[in-house]
Amino acid sequence: MQIDWFTVIAQIINFFILVWLLRRFLYKPILSAIDDREKKIVGQIQDAENGKSDAKKEKELFVEKNKTFDEQKEQRVKESVDAVKAERKKQMDQVGKEAGVAREEHKKSLLKMQDDMVKTIAEKTQREVLQISRKTLTDLASVSLEEQTTAVFLEKLRAMKPEEIKRFTQAFKSDSDHVLVATAFEISSGLQTQIRSEVDKMLGVSGVYDFKVLPQIISGVELSLNGYKLAWTVSAYLDALKDGVSETAKQNAEPVVEEK
């Protein structure tokens, strides 16, 4: 059975987005579970590199473990959210017993302390989870996976909208312009030819191509032309994920004062 690596990676990343919700009650156990899982995955991949011939069986096992892990995450996230809500309610109830100016000052102080704590935990969890994600995906990256992600990139090129194609072609100013194609691993000449063919169709001319290996993109393809960049890479996906989680954490850190 052919594994849809894009879907598998998306599932892993989706999990990591949710993990930032974990608070002090489940924070360490969940990170331990993630760490154990990472070690198991690395061990499985190492075994495969040392002589496993049945790659299909290993992929099916990997998908099954991901399925089990995904089934457990929903309950853990719910418990974490409930714990945070319970703690917030406890703090609010305590604040409600205060009176006058002292009551209001104490209320504001507790809320600020709580929100600062939640923000700190969220930011720390976010950083550590994204670091684990990046390391795990880097360990999973291989030449075989690179070929699959390159094939997906070609499909995305063929499915580009007219306005996207227009922006790309406008960046091509002359026939001497070089198109930089970066991948995490060296790809076959066949895939290079396919990329040239698809991009030439978009440009309407035969371009000049420079193929470069950039391990830091982890997996995928990055196309650059006169400052215009078109990419489908794990690195770019994680960077976008980091920005999105940071913005969400920032918004959720705003204190909510309930009037009584």
mmCIF file of C-alpha atoms in Angstrom:
data_model
loop_
_atom_site.group_PDB
_atom_site.id
_atom_site.type_symbol
_atom_site.label_atom_id
_atom_site.label_comp_id
_atom_site.label_asym_id
_atom_site.label_seq_id
_atom_site.Cartn_x
_atom_site.Cartn_y
_atom_site.Cartn_z
ATOM 1 C CA MET A 1 0.000 0.000 0.000
ATOM 2 C CA GLN A 2 1.435 3.373 -1.043
ATOM 3 C CA ILE A 3 1.727 5.755 1.864
ATOM 4 C CA ASP A 4 0.523 9.306 1.383
ATOM 5 C CA TRP A 5 3.392 10.990 3.183
ATOM 6 C CA PHE A 6 1.748 14.374 2.880
ATOM 7 C CA THR A 7 -1.249 13.106 4.876
ATOM 8 C CA VAL A 8 0.985 11.348 7.424
ATOM 9 C CA ILE A 9 3.086 14.461 7.963
ATOM 10 C CA ALA A 10 -0.052 16.631 8.166
ATOM 11 C CA GLN A 11 -1.441 14.332 10.879
ATOM 12 C CA ILE A 12 1.764 14.589 12.899
ATOM 13 C CA ILE A 13 1.855 18.359 12.600
ATOM 14 C CA ASN A 14 -1.836 18.617 13.481
ATOM 15 C CA PHE A 15 -1.049 16.758 16.693
ATOM 16 C CA PHE A 16 1.771 19.090 17.559
ATOM 17 C CA ILE A 17 -0.499 22.102 17.153
ATOM 18 C CA LEU A 18 -2.829 20.680 19.739
ATOM 19 C CA VAL A 19 -0.073 19.741 22.200
ATOM 20 C CA TRP A 20 0.593 23.386 23.122
ATOM 21 C CA LEU A 21 -2.686 23.325 25.079
ATOM 22 C CA LEU A 22 -1.175 20.992 27.648
ATOM 23 C CA ARG A 23 -0.676 22.511 31.054
ATOM 24 C CA ARG A 24 1.169 21.551 34.223
ATOM 25 C CA PHE A 25 -1.028 18.512 34.939
ATOM 26 C CA LEU A 26 -0.098 16.533 31.769
ATOM 27 C CA TYR A 27 2.817 18.541 30.338
ATOM 28 C CA LYS A 28 5.705 16.231 31.319
ATOM 29 C CA PRO A 29 3.921 12.891 30.667
ATOM 30 C CA ILE A 30 2.890 13.981 27.174
ATOM 31 C CA LEU A 31 6.373 15.190 26.245
ATOM 32 C CA SER A 32 7.743 11.883 27.542
ATOM 33 C CA ALA A 33 5.277 10.043 25.325
ATOM 34 C CA ILE A 34 6.347 12.134 22.347
ATOM 35 C CA ASP A 35 10.021 11.506 23.130
ATOM 36 C CA ASP A 36 9.445 7.752 23.467
ATOM 37 C CA ARG A 37 7.564 7.771 20.197
ATOM 38 C CA GLU A 38 10.357 9.642 18.472
ATOM 39 C CA LYS A 39 12.908 7.097 19.717
ATOM 40 C CA LYS A 40 10.746 4.220 18.490
ATOM 41 C CA ILE A 41 10.355 5.796 15.057
ATOM 42 C CA VAL A 42 14.099 6.482 14.787
ATOM 43 C CA GLY A 43 14.802 2.898 15.834
ATOM 44 C CA GLN A 44 12.405 1.513 13.246
ATOM 45 C CA ILE A 45 13.944 3.608 10.495
ATOM 46 C CA GLN A 46 17.456 2.553 11.552
ATOM 47 C CA ASP A 47 16.397 -1.104 11.445
ATOM 48 C CA ALA A 48 15.025 -0.585 7.946
ATOM 49 C CA GLU A 49 18.300 1.009 6.795
ATOM 50 C CA ASN A 50 20.312 -1.874 8.279
ATOM 51 C CA GLY A 51 18.597 -4.522 6.203
ATOM 52 C CA LYS A 52 14.818 -4.562 6.321
ATOM 53 C CA SER A 53 13.587 -5.614 2.924
ATOM 54 C CA ASP A 54 9.874 -5.291 3.462
ATOM 55 C CA ALA A 55 9.434 -1.476 3.382
ATOM 56 C CA LYS A 56 5.721 -1.829 2.774
ATOM 57 C CA LYS A 57 5.195 -3.705 6.042
ATOM 58 C CA GLU A 58 7.152 -1.073 8.013
ATOM 59 C CA LYS A 59 5.103 1.764 6.499
ATOM 60 C CA GLU A 60 1.869 -0.008 7.445
ATOM 61 C CA LEU A 61 3.170 -0.426 11.006
ATOM 62 C CA PHE A 62 4.091 3.273 11.110
ATOM 63 C CA VAL A 63 0.587 4.273 9.989
ATOM 64 C CA GLU A 64 -1.019 1.967 12.562
ATOM 65 C CA LYS A 65 1.025 3.480 15.398
ATOM 66 C CA ASN A 66 0.096 6.954 14.255
ATOM 67 C CA LYS A 67 -3.544 5.944 14.267
ATOM 68 C CA THR A 68 -3.257 4.705 17.862
ATOM 69 C CA PHE A 69 -1.424 7.845 18.920
ATOM 70 C CA ASP A 70 -4.084 10.068 17.309
ATOM 71 C CA GLU A 71 -6.825 8.165 19.145
ATOM 72 C CA GLN A 72 -5.160 8.960 22.471
ATOM 73 C CA LYS A 73 -4.389 12.628 21.835
ATOM 74 C CA GLU A 74 -8.012 13.840 21.851
ATOM 75 C CA GLN A 75 -8.628 12.571 25.390
ATOM 76 C CA ARG A 76 -5.331 13.999 26.650
ATOM 77 C CA VAL A 77 -6.005 17.398 25.163
ATOM 78 C CA LYS A 78 -9.522 17.419 26.647
ATOM 79 C CA GLU A 79 -8.141 16.569 30.097
ATOM 80 C CA SER A 80 -5.562 19.339 29.782
ATOM 81 C CA VAL A 81 -8.157 21.933 28.736
ATOM 82 C CA ASP A 82 -10.514 20.865 31.537
ATOM 83 C CA ALA A 83 -7.676 21.152 34.064
ATOM 84 C CA VAL A 84 -6.843 24.674 32.913
ATOM 85 C CA LYS A 85 -10.518 25.688 33.022
ATOM 86 C CA ALA A 86 -10.891 24.224 36.511
ATOM 87 C CA GLU A 87 -7.828 26.099 37.734
ATOM 88 C CA ARG A 88 -9.095 29.346 36.190
ATOM 89 C CA LYS A 89 -12.512 28.888 37.822
ATOM 90 C CA LYS A 90 -10.849 28.185 41.160
ATOM 91 C CA GLN A 91 -8.847 31.389 40.900
ATOM 92 C CA MET A 92 -11.917 33.397 39.860
ATOM 93 C CA ASP A 93 -13.955 32.003 42.772
ATOM 94 C CA GLN A 94 -11.215 32.999 45.181
ATOM 95 C CA VAL A 95 -11.066 36.471 43.668
ATOM 96 C CA GLY A 96 -14.849 36.789 43.991
ATOM 97 C CA LYS A 97 -14.594 36.573 47.790
ATOM 98 C CA GLU A 98 -12.575 39.751 48.044
ATOM 99 C CA ALA A 99 -14.282 43.107 48.599
ATOM 100 C CA GLY A 100 -13.904 46.695 47.360
ATOM 101 C CA VAL A 101 -10.661 48.007 45.968
ATOM 102 C CA ALA A 102 -8.634 45.242 47.619
ATOM 103 C CA ARG A 103 -10.837 42.655 45.896
ATOM 104 C CA GLU A 104 -10.369 44.259 42.472
ATOM 105 C CA GLU A 105 -6.623 44.649 42.892
ATOM 106 C CA HIS A 106 -6.234 41.075 44.055
ATOM 107 C CA LYS A 107 -8.398 39.876 41.175
ATOM 108 C CA LYS A 108 -6.311 41.693 38.582
ATOM 109 C CA SER A 109 -3.088 40.431 40.142
ATOM 110 C CA LEU A 110 -4.208 36.800 40.117
ATOM 111 C CA LEU A 111 -5.495 37.032 36.549
ATOM 112 C CA LYS A 112 -2.252 38.552 35.335
ATOM 113 C CA MET A 113 -0.199 35.934 37.163
ATOM 114 C CA GLN A 114 -2.330 33.142 35.714
ATOM 115 C CA ASP A 115 -2.260 34.517 32.186
ATOM 116 C CA ASP A 116 1.505 35.015 32.372
ATOM 117 C CA MET A 117 1.906 31.427 33.527
ATOM 118 C CA VAL A 118 -0.323 30.075 30.739
ATOM 119 C CA LYS A 119 1.500 32.195 28.167
ATOM 120 C CA THR A 120 4.903 31.024 29.424
ATOM 121 C CA ILE A 121 3.881 27.354 29.380
ATOM 122 C CA ALA A 122 2.290 27.727 25.939
ATOM 123 C CA GLU A 123 5.369 29.401 24.476
ATOM 124 C CA LYS A 124 7.728 26.843 26.007
ATOM 125 C CA THR A 125 5.548 23.931 24.887
ATOM 126 C CA GLN A 126 5.292 25.435 21.413
ATOM 127 C CA ARG A 127 9.066 25.791 21.096
ATOM 128 C CA GLU A 128 9.824 22.290 22.355
ATOM 129 C CA VAL A 129 7.099 20.605 20.300
ATOM 130 C CA LEU A 130 8.198 22.367 17.108
ATOM 131 C CA GLN A 131 11.802 21.387 17.833
ATOM 132 C CA ILE A 132 10.717 17.765 18.282
ATOM 133 C CA SER A 133 8.639 17.985 15.093
ATOM 134 C CA ARG A 134 11.540 19.380 13.097
ATOM 135 C CA LYS A 135 13.959 16.726 14.449
ATOM 136 C CA THR A 136 11.493 13.861 13.876
ATOM 137 C CA LEU A 137 10.735 14.930 10.314
ATOM 138 C CA THR A 138 14.447 15.426 9.633
ATOM 139 C CA ASP A 139 15.117 11.866 10.841
ATOM 140 C CA LEU A 140 12.279 10.552 8.664
ATOM 141 C CA ALA A 141 13.531 12.351 5.542
ATOM 142 C CA SER A 142 15.134 10.135 2.890
ATOM 143 C CA VAL A 143 15.857 10.028 -0.835
ATOM 144 C CA SER A 144 12.732 7.905 -1.365
ATOM 145 C CA LEU A 145 10.575 10.403 0.522
ATOM 146 C CA GLU A 146 12.212 13.251 -1.404
ATOM 147 C CA GLU A 147 11.131 11.651 -4.684
ATOM 148 C CA GLN A 148 7.559 11.400 -3.429
ATOM 149 C CA THR A 149 7.461 15.010 -2.223
ATOM 150 C CA THR A 150 8.953 16.140 -5.534
ATOM 151 C CA ALA A 151 6.149 14.331 -7.338
ATOM 152 C CA VAL A 152 3.623 16.153 -5.130
ATOM 153 C CA PHE A 153 5.351 19.459 -5.908
ATOM 154 C CA LEU A 154 4.958 18.755 -9.634
ATOM 155 C CA GLU A 155 1.246 18.116 -9.119
ATOM 156 C CA LYS A 156 0.945 21.437 -7.280
ATOM 157 C CA LEU A 157 2.682 23.201 -10.176
ATOM 158 C CA ARG A 158 0.176 21.719 -12.614
ATOM 159 C CA ALA A 159 -2.700 22.827 -10.366
ATOM 160 C CA MET A 160 -1.534 26.429 -9.925
ATOM 161 C CA LYS A 161 -4.163 29.119 -10.419
ATOM 162 C CA PRO A 162 -3.792 31.579 -13.329
ATOM 163 C CA GLU A 163 -3.008 34.498 -11.005
ATOM 164 C CA GLU A 164 -0.233 32.482 -9.324
ATOM 165 C CA ILE A 165 1.258 31.544 -12.689
ATOM 166 C CA LYS A 166 1.133 35.210 -13.722
ATOM 167 C CA ARG A 167 3.102 36.320 -10.647
ATOM 168 C CA PHE A 168 5.711 33.658 -11.330
ATOM 169 C CA THR A 169 6.111 34.471 -15.035
ATOM 170 C CA GLN A 170 6.367 38.199 -14.265
ATOM 171 C CA ALA A 171 9.466 37.438 -12.189
ATOM 172 C CA PHE A 172 11.120 35.948 -15.291
ATOM 173 C CA LYS A 173 12.673 39.014 -16.917
ATOM 174 C CA SER A 174 14.951 37.484 -19.579
ATOM 175 C CA ASP A 175 16.068 34.166 -21.064
ATOM 176 C CA SER A 176 19.343 34.475 -19.138
ATOM 177 C CA ASP A 177 17.600 34.432 -15.763
ATOM 178 C CA HIS A 178 18.454 31.359 -13.710
ATOM 179 C CA VAL A 179 15.768 29.326 -11.967
ATOM 180 C CA LEU A 180 17.075 27.962 -8.648
ATOM 181 C CA VAL A 181 15.620 24.596 -7.636
ATOM 182 C CA ALA A 182 16.483 23.513 -4.073
ATOM 183 C CA THR A 183 15.798 20.090 -2.525
ATOM 184 C CA ALA A 184 16.851 18.427 0.736
ATOM 185 C CA PHE A 185 18.420 15.510 -1.156
ATOM 186 C CA GLU A 186 19.859 15.177 -4.636
ATOM 187 C CA ILE A 187 17.026 14.135 -6.950
ATOM 188 C CA SER A 188 17.257 11.963 -10.051
ATOM 189 C CA SER A 189 17.854 13.381 -13.500
ATOM 190 C CA GLY A 190 14.381 12.171 -14.439
ATOM 191 C CA LEU A 191 12.742 14.324 -11.771
ATOM 192 C CA GLN A 192 14.956 17.251 -12.740
ATOM 193 C CA THR A 193 13.754 16.877 -16.320
ATOM 194 C CA GLN A 194 10.113 16.815 -15.177
ATOM 195 C CA ILE A 195 10.618 19.999 -13.146
ATOM 196 C CA ARG A 196 12.265 21.736 -16.104
ATOM 197 C CA SER A 197 9.424 20.647 -18.366
ATOM 198 C CA GLU A 198 6.664 21.897 -16.048
ATOM 199 C CA VAL A 199 8.350 25.247 -15.356
ATOM 200 C CA ASP A 200 9.156 25.768 -19.048
ATOM 201 C CA LYS A 201 5.456 25.311 -19.815
ATOM 202 C CA MET A 202 4.624 28.067 -17.333
ATOM 203 C CA LEU A 203 7.323 30.427 -18.637
ATOM 204 C CA GLY A 204 6.693 29.705 -22.300
ATOM 205 C CA VAL A 205 10.459 29.398 -22.902
ATOM 206 C CA SER A 206 13.313 27.071 -22.021
ATOM 207 C CA GLY A 207 14.830 28.414 -18.809
ATOM 208 C CA VAL A 208 18.271 27.954 -17.262
ATOM 209 C CA TYR A 209 18.144 25.823 -14.111
ATOM 210 C CA ASP A 210 20.441 25.488 -11.109
ATOM 211 C CA PHE A 211 19.699 22.473 -8.896
ATOM 212 C CA LYS A 212 20.972 22.781 -5.328
ATOM 213 C CA VAL A 213 20.828 20.566 -2.212
ATOM 214 C CA LEU A 214 19.684 22.385 0.969
ATOM 215 C CA PRO A 215 19.332 19.888 3.887
ATOM 216 C CA GLN A 216 17.716 22.551 6.102
ATOM 217 C CA ILE A 217 14.452 22.411 4.125
ATOM 218 C CA ILE A 218 14.099 18.796 5.450
ATOM 219 C CA SER A 219 11.967 17.575 2.530
ATOM 220 C CA GLY A 220 10.253 19.080 -0.490
ATOM 221 C CA VAL A 221 11.108 21.470 -3.318
ATOM 222 C CA GLU A 222 11.833 25.213 -3.301
ATOM 223 C CA LEU A 223 11.744 27.182 -6.569
ATOM 224 C CA SER A 224 13.327 30.676 -6.666
ATOM 225 C CA LEU A 225 13.390 33.217 -9.494
ATOM 226 C CA ASN A 226 14.467 36.865 -9.105
ATOM 227 C CA GLY A 227 13.192 37.110 -5.541
ATOM 228 C CA TYR A 228 9.983 35.164 -6.230
ATOM 229 C CA LYS A 229 9.809 31.926 -4.268
ATOM 230 C CA LEU A 230 7.504 28.977 -4.832
ATOM 231 C CA ALA A 231 7.945 26.204 -2.280
ATOM 232 C CA TRP A 232 6.347 23.081 -0.914
ATOM 233 C CA THR A 233 8.704 22.010 1.887
ATOM 234 C CA VAL A 234 8.440 20.608 5.383
ATOM 235 C CA SER A 235 10.635 23.441 6.667
ATOM 236 C CA ALA A 236 8.312 26.105 5.248
ATOM 237 C CA TYR A 237 5.317 24.224 6.643
ATOM 238 C CA LEU A 238 6.834 24.148 10.139
ATOM 239 C CA ASP A 239 7.740 27.846 9.969
ATOM 240 C CA ALA A 240 4.146 28.689 9.029
ATOM 241 C CA LEU A 241 2.928 26.426 11.826
ATOM 242 C CA LYS A 242 5.204 28.184 14.324
ATOM 243 C CA ASP A 243 3.912 31.615 13.304
ATOM 244 C CA GLY A 244 0.298 30.444 13.503
ATOM 245 C CA VAL A 245 0.696 28.873 16.941
ATOM 246 C CA SER A 246 2.525 31.951 18.238
ATOM 247 C CA GLU A 247 -0.305 34.209 17.099
ATOM 248 C CA THR A 248 -2.940 31.914 18.627
ATOM 249 C CA ALA A 249 -1.044 31.731 21.924
ATOM 250 C CA LYS A 250 -0.744 35.516 21.960
ATOM 251 C CA GLN A 251 -4.487 35.969 21.408
ATOM 252 C CA ASN A 252 -5.419 33.362 24.011
ATOM 253 C CA ALA A 253 -3.132 35.019 26.546
ATOM 254 C CA GLU A 254 -5.341 38.129 26.669
ATOM 255 C CA PRO A 255 -6.960 38.246 30.166
ATOM 256 C CA VAL A 256 -10.714 37.861 30.401
ATOM 257 C CA VAL A 257 -12.244 39.730 33.357
ATOM 258 C CA GLU A 258 -15.703 38.563 34.353
ATOM 259 C CA GLU A 259 -17.978 41.154 35.876
ATOM 260 C CA LYS A 260 -20.024 40.065 38.904
#
